[in-house]
Coordinates of C-alpha atoms in Angstrom, one line a residue:
X1 CA 17.5 62.9 -35.8
X2 CA 14.8 60.6 -37.0
X3 CA 13.5 57.4 -35.3
X4 CA 15.3 54.2 -36.3
X5 CA 13.5 50.9 -36.7
X6 CA 16.0 48.2 -37.1
X7 CA 15.8 44.6 -38.2
X8 CA 18.3 42.0 -37.0
X9 CA 20.9 44.7 -36.5
X10 CA 24.6 44.7 -37.5
X11 CA 26.6 41.7 -36.3
X12 CA 23.5 39.5 -35.5
X13 CA 21.9 36.8 -37.8
X14 CA 18.5 35.3 -37.6
X15 CA 18.5 31.6 -36.6
X16 CA 15.7 29.9 -38.4
X17 CA 15.3 26.1 -37.8
X18 CA 12.9 25.8 -40.7
X19 CA 15.8 26.3 -43.1
X20 CA 17.3 23.0 -44.2
X21 CA 20.8 22.6 -45.4
X22 CA 21.3 23.5 -49.1
X23 CA 18.6 26.2 -48.9
X24 CA 15.5 23.9 -48.8
X25 CA 12.4 24.9 -46.9
X26 CA 10.6 28.1 -46.4
X27 CA 12.6 30.8 -44.6
X28 CA 11.1 32.9 -41.8
X29 CA 12.2 36.0 -43.8
X30 CA 10.3 34.9 -46.8
X31 CA 7.1 34.4 -44.7
X32 CA 7.5 37.8 -43.1
X33 CA 8.1 39.4 -46.5
X34 CA 5.0 37.8 -47.8
X35 CA 2.9 39.0 -45.0
X36 CA 4.1 42.5 -45.3
X37 CA 3.8 42.5 -49.0
X38 CA 7.4 43.4 -49.5
X39 CA 9.3 42.2 -52.6
X40 CA 12.7 42.6 -54.1
X41 CA 14.8 45.5 -53.0
X42 CA 12.0 46.8 -50.8
X43 CA 12.7 44.0 -48.3
X44 CA 16.3 44.2 -47.1
X45 CA 16.9 42.3 -43.8
X46 CA 19.2 44.0 -41.4
X47 CA 18.7 47.5 -43.0
X48 CA 17.1 50.2 -41.0
X49 CA 14.2 52.5 -41.9
X50 CA 14.4 56.1 -40.8
X51 CA 11.5 58.4 -40.6
X52 CA 12.7 61.9 -41.5
X53 CA 11.1 64.9 -39.8
X54 CA 9.8 66.2 -43.2
X55 CA 8.5 62.8 -44.3
X56 CA 4.8 62.4 -45.0
X57 CA 2.7 61.0 -42.2
X58 CA 2.6 57.2 -42.1
X59 CA -0.3 55.6 -40.1
X60 CA 1.0 54.0 -37.0
X61 CA 4.3 55.8 -37.0
X62 CA 4.8 59.0 -34.9
X63 CA 6.6 61.9 -36.6
X64 CA 9.4 63.0 -34.3
X65 CA 8.8 66.3 -32.5
X66 CA 11.1 69.2 -33.5
X67 CA 14.2 69.7 -31.3
X68 CA 13.4 72.1 -28.5
X69 CA 16.2 74.5 -29.6
X70 CA 14.9 74.7 -33.2
X71 CA 13.2 78.2 -32.8
X72 CA 16.3 79.9 -31.3
X73 CA 18.7 78.3 -33.7
X74 CA 16.6 79.3 -36.8
X75 CA 16.0 82.8 -35.5
X76 CA 19.8 83.3 -34.9
X77 CA 20.6 81.9 -38.3
X78 CA 18.1 84.3 -39.9
X79 CA 19.7 87.2 -37.9
X80 CA 23.2 86.3 -39.1
X81 CA 22.1 86.1 -42.8
X82 CA 20.5 89.5 -42.5
X83 CA 23.5 91.0 -40.8
X84 CA 25.9 89.5 -43.4
X85 CA 23.9 91.1 -46.2
X86 CA 23.9 94.5 -44.3
X87 CA 27.6 94.2 -43.6
X88 CA 28.5 93.6 -47.2
X89 CA 26.8 96.9 -48.1
X90 CA 28.6 98.8 -45.3
X91 CA 32.0 100.4 -46.2
X92 CA 35.0 100.2 -44.0
X93 CA 34.4 97.9 -41.0
X94 CA 31.6 96.1 -42.9
X95 CA 33.9 93.8 -44.9
X96 CA 35.4 92.3 -41.7
X97 CA 32.0 91.9 -40.1
X98 CA 30.6 90.4 -43.2
X99 CA 33.2 87.7 -43.1
X100 CA 32.6 87.0 -39.4
X101 CA 28.8 86.8 -39.9
X102 CA 29.2 84.5 -42.9
X103 CA 31.4 82.1 -40.9
X104 CA 28.9 82.2 -38.0
X105 CA 26.0 81.5 -40.4
X106 CA 27.9 78.6 -42.1
X107 CA 28.6 76.9 -38.8
X108 CA 25.1 77.4 -37.5
X109 CA 23.6 76.1 -40.7
X110 CA 25.7 73.0 -40.3
X111 CA 24.4 72.5 -36.8
X112 CA 20.8 73.0 -37.9
X113 CA 21.2 70.5 -40.8
X114 CA 22.8 68.0 -38.4
X115 CA 19.6 68.1 -36.4
X116 CA 17.5 67.3 -39.4
X117 CA 16.0 70.8 -39.5
X118 CA 15.3 72.4 -42.8
X119 CA 16.2 76.1 -42.6
X120 CA 14.4 78.6 -44.7
X121 CA 16.5 79.9 -47.6
X122 CA 14.9 83.3 -47.7
X123 CA 15.8 86.1 -45.3
X124 CA 14.3 89.5 -44.5
X125 CA 15.8 92.5 -46.1
X126 CA 19.0 93.8 -44.5
X127 CA 18.7 96.8 -42.3
X128 CA 20.6 99.7 -43.9
X129 CA 22.1 101.0 -40.7
X130 CA 24.4 98.1 -39.7
X131 CA 25.3 99.4 -36.3
X132 CA 21.7 99.6 -35.1
X133 CA 21.0 96.2 -36.6
X134 CA 23.9 94.6 -34.7
X135 CA 22.5 95.6 -31.3
X136 CA 18.8 95.2 -32.1
X137 CA 18.1 92.2 -29.8
X138 CA 14.3 92.5 -29.9
X139 CA 14.2 94.1 -26.4
X140 CA 16.0 91.3 -24.8
X141 CA 14.0 88.5 -26.2
X142 CA 16.9 86.9 -28.0
X143 CA 19.0 87.0 -24.8
X144 CA 16.3 85.2 -22.9
X145 CA 15.8 82.6 -25.7
X146 CA 19.5 81.9 -25.8
X147 CA 19.7 81.6 -22.0
X148 CA 17.0 78.9 -22.1
X149 CA 18.7 76.9 -24.9
X150 CA 20.4 73.6 -24.3
X151 CA 23.8 73.6 -22.6
X152 CA 25.3 72.4 -25.8
X153 CA 24.3 75.5 -27.7
X154 CA 24.4 78.3 -25.1
X155 CA 28.1 79.1 -25.5
X156 CA 27.9 79.2 -29.3
X157 CA 24.8 81.3 -29.4
X158 CA 26.1 83.6 -26.7
X159 CA 29.3 84.2 -28.6
X160 CA 27.2 85.3 -31.5
X161 CA 25.5 87.9 -29.3
X162 CA 28.8 89.0 -27.8
X163 CA 30.3 89.5 -31.2
X164 CA 27.2 91.5 -32.3
X165 CA 27.6 93.7 -29.3
X166 CA 31.3 94.2 -30.1
X167 CA 30.4 95.0 -33.7
X168 CA 27.8 97.6 -32.5
X169 CA 30.5 99.3 -30.4
X170 CA 33.0 99.4 -33.2
X171 CA 30.3 101.1 -35.3
X172 CA 29.3 103.6 -32.7
X173 CA 26.2 101.8 -31.4
X174 CA 27.0 100.4 -28.0
X175 CA 24.4 97.8 -26.9
X176 CA 22.2 98.1 -23.8
X177 CA 22.0 94.6 -22.3
X178 CA 18.6 93.9 -20.9
X179 CA 18.3 93.7 -17.1
X180 CA 22.0 92.9 -16.7
X181 CA 23.0 91.4 -13.5
X182 CA 26.5 90.4 -12.3
X183 CA 26.5 87.7 -9.6
X184 CA 29.4 87.6 -7.2
X185 CA 30.9 84.3 -8.4
X186 CA 30.8 85.4 -12.0
X187 CA 32.4 88.7 -11.1
X188 CA 35.3 86.9 -9.3
X189 CA 35.9 84.7 -12.3
X190 CA 36.1 87.7 -14.7
X191 CA 38.3 89.7 -12.3
X192 CA 40.9 87.0 -12.8
X193 CA 41.5 88.3 -16.3
X194 CA 40.5 92.0 -15.9
X195 CA 42.9 92.8 -13.2
X196 CA 46.0 91.6 -15.1
X197 CA 44.8 93.4 -18.2
X198 CA 44.6 96.7 -16.2
X199 CA 48.1 96.2 -14.9
X200 CA 49.4 95.2 -18.3
X201 CA 48.0 98.3 -20.0
X202 CA 49.4 100.5 -17.2
X203 CA 52.8 99.0 -18.1
X204 CA 52.1 99.6 -21.8
X205 CA 51.2 103.2 -21.0
X206 CA 54.4 103.7 -19.0
X207 CA 56.5 102.5 -22.0
X208 CA 54.6 104.4 -24.6
X209 CA 55.7 107.9 -25.7
X210 CA 53.3 110.5 -24.3
X211 CA 52.2 111.6 -27.8
X212 CA 51.1 108.1 -28.6
X213 CA 49.2 107.2 -25.4
X214 CA 45.7 108.2 -26.5
X215 CA 44.5 104.7 -27.5
X216 CA 46.1 103.2 -24.3
X217 CA 44.3 105.7 -22.1
X218 CA 41.0 105.0 -23.9
X219 CA 41.4 101.3 -23.3
X220 CA 42.4 101.8 -19.7
X221 CA 39.3 104.0 -19.1
X222 CA 37.1 101.1 -20.1
X223 CA 39.1 98.5 -18.2
X224 CA 39.0 100.7 -15.0
X225 CA 35.2 100.9 -15.3
X226 CA 35.0 97.1 -15.8
X227 CA 37.3 96.4 -12.8
X228 CA 35.3 98.7 -10.5
X229 CA 32.0 97.3 -11.4
X230 CA 33.2 93.7 -11.0
X231 CA 34.9 94.4 -7.7
X232 CA 31.6 96.0 -6.4
X233 CA 29.6 92.9 -7.6
X234 CA 32.1 90.5 -6.1
X235 CA 32.1 92.2 -2.7
X236 CA 33.8 90.3 0.0
X237 CA 34.3 87.4 -2.3
X238 CA 36.8 89.3 -4.4
X239 CA 40.4 88.2 -3.6
X240 CA 42.9 90.9 -2.7
X241 CA 44.3 92.7 -5.7
X242 CA 47.9 92.0 -6.4
X243 CA 50.4 94.9 -6.7
X244 CA 52.0 93.4 -9.8
X245 CA 51.3 90.6 -12.3
X246 CA 53.7 88.6 -14.3
X247 CA 53.8 89.7 -17.9
X248 CA 54.5 87.1 -20.6
X249 CA 57.3 89.0 -22.1
X250 CA 59.2 92.3 -21.9
X251 CA 57.8 95.5 -23.4
X252 CA 60.6 96.9 -25.6
X253 CA 59.0 98.6 -28.6
X254 CA 55.7 99.3 -30.4
X255 CA 55.4 95.8 -31.7
X256 CA 55.7 94.2 -28.2
X257 CA 53.3 96.8 -26.8
X258 CA 50.7 95.8 -29.4
X259 CA 51.3 92.1 -29.0
X260 CA 50.9 92.4 -25.2
X261 CA 47.7 94.3 -25.6
X262 CA 46.3 91.6 -27.9
X263 CA 47.2 88.8 -25.4
X264 CA 45.8 90.6 -22.4
X265 CA 42.5 91.3 -24.2
X266 CA 42.3 87.9 -25.7
X267 CA 42.7 86.4 -22.2
X268 CA 39.7 88.5 -21.1
X269 CA 37.6 87.3 -24.1
X270 CA 38.5 83.6 -23.4
X271 CA 37.8 84.0 -19.7
X272 CA 34.3 85.5 -20.4
X273 CA 33.5 82.8 -23.0
X274 CA 34.4 80.1 -20.5
X275 CA 31.6 81.3 -18.2
X276 CA 28.8 81.1 -20.8
X277 CA 27.6 77.6 -20.0
X278 CA 27.4 78.5 -16.3
X279 CA 24.8 81.2 -16.8
X280 CA 22.3 78.9 -18.7
X281 CA 18.8 79.5 -17.6
X282 CA 19.6 83.0 -16.1
X283 CA 19.0 85.7 -18.8
X284 CA 20.0 88.6 -16.5
X285 CA 23.3 86.9 -15.7
X286 CA 23.9 86.2 -19.4
X287 CA 23.4 89.9 -20.1
X288 CA 25.9 90.8 -17.4
X289 CA 28.4 88.4 -18.9
X290 CA 27.8 89.7 -22.4
X291 CA 28.4 93.3 -21.3
X292 CA 32.0 92.4 -20.3
X293 CA 32.5 89.9 -23.1
X294 CA 31.5 92.2 -25.9
X295 CA 33.6 95.1 -24.5
X296 CA 36.7 92.8 -24.4
X297 CA 36.0 91.7 -28.0
X298 CA 35.6 95.2 -29.2
X299 CA 38.8 96.3 -27.5
X300 CA 40.7 93.4 -28.9
X301 CA 39.7 94.4 -32.4
X302 CA 40.9 97.9 -31.7
X303 CA 44.4 96.5 -30.9
X304 CA 44.6 94.4 -34.0
X305 CA 42.9 91.0 -33.2
X306 CA 41.0 89.8 -36.2
X307 CA 37.3 89.1 -35.7
X308 CA 36.5 85.4 -35.3
X309 CA 33.2 83.6 -35.6
X310 CA 32.9 82.6 -32.0
X311 CA 35.3 84.7 -30.0
X312 CA 36.8 83.0 -27.0
X313 CA 35.6 79.5 -27.9
X314 CA 38.0 76.8 -29.2
X315 CA 35.5 75.4 -31.7

């Protein structure tokens, strides 16, 4: 926002003893106006004058410095616009991804505008291979930049990367998260959602006809891998695994199996998103979180969850 220079301010009036009843005498306001050379509408007592970031230089007034998050916000916005263009030209999954990236870009553009930043309207040409473009994180530079962003923006920007990683997986281009690390405390938090998901999918498999179990087995394979790596990272801090977990409803048919799968994976996505602010300033930890987060998003899409702009976040 710009710098505000206020006059008397709302709710306060100047008291000028030189003003006689009936309007006689010379007011202090008139004197000041004369000194400043301001006339008519140019002198409005009580109004404020704001210096915009793109305003021309005025001697004696300092132009506000750009927000510290401006580079990463603008870079992410440019990425999203490029990905949206590429997704629109990609058949099949591209239509859903194009809508997701458009929603992300719209929200980010509103954030940028709210900060008084003018975003460029031109974008670089879209990469023809969308899968590769989704997971091209400029060798980890974007992850590091986002980890260093203000706490206000880390979850939103991290959700963009997580959804990009999920999009890459759905298009056959799994991301490689740079220097990923999983600290013990983060692993324990994620296990709280991964372990119930494993149990739930085991119950889904048990209640699925054998000829229809292929997608369930594929999901369980990824969940088993996630659980093993998280338990190893948590070490002694990991609580004992439960033998059973309470399911939200009974599994009776294909519809209930699908609904349970969506709820279990959505819980994983939400749990991962809830850890984003806590890894601020630690790019390797953010990479570790994104690995689990993006996998959960991709699996949820497989089971019918529609892509959203910022998966796991409420706003």
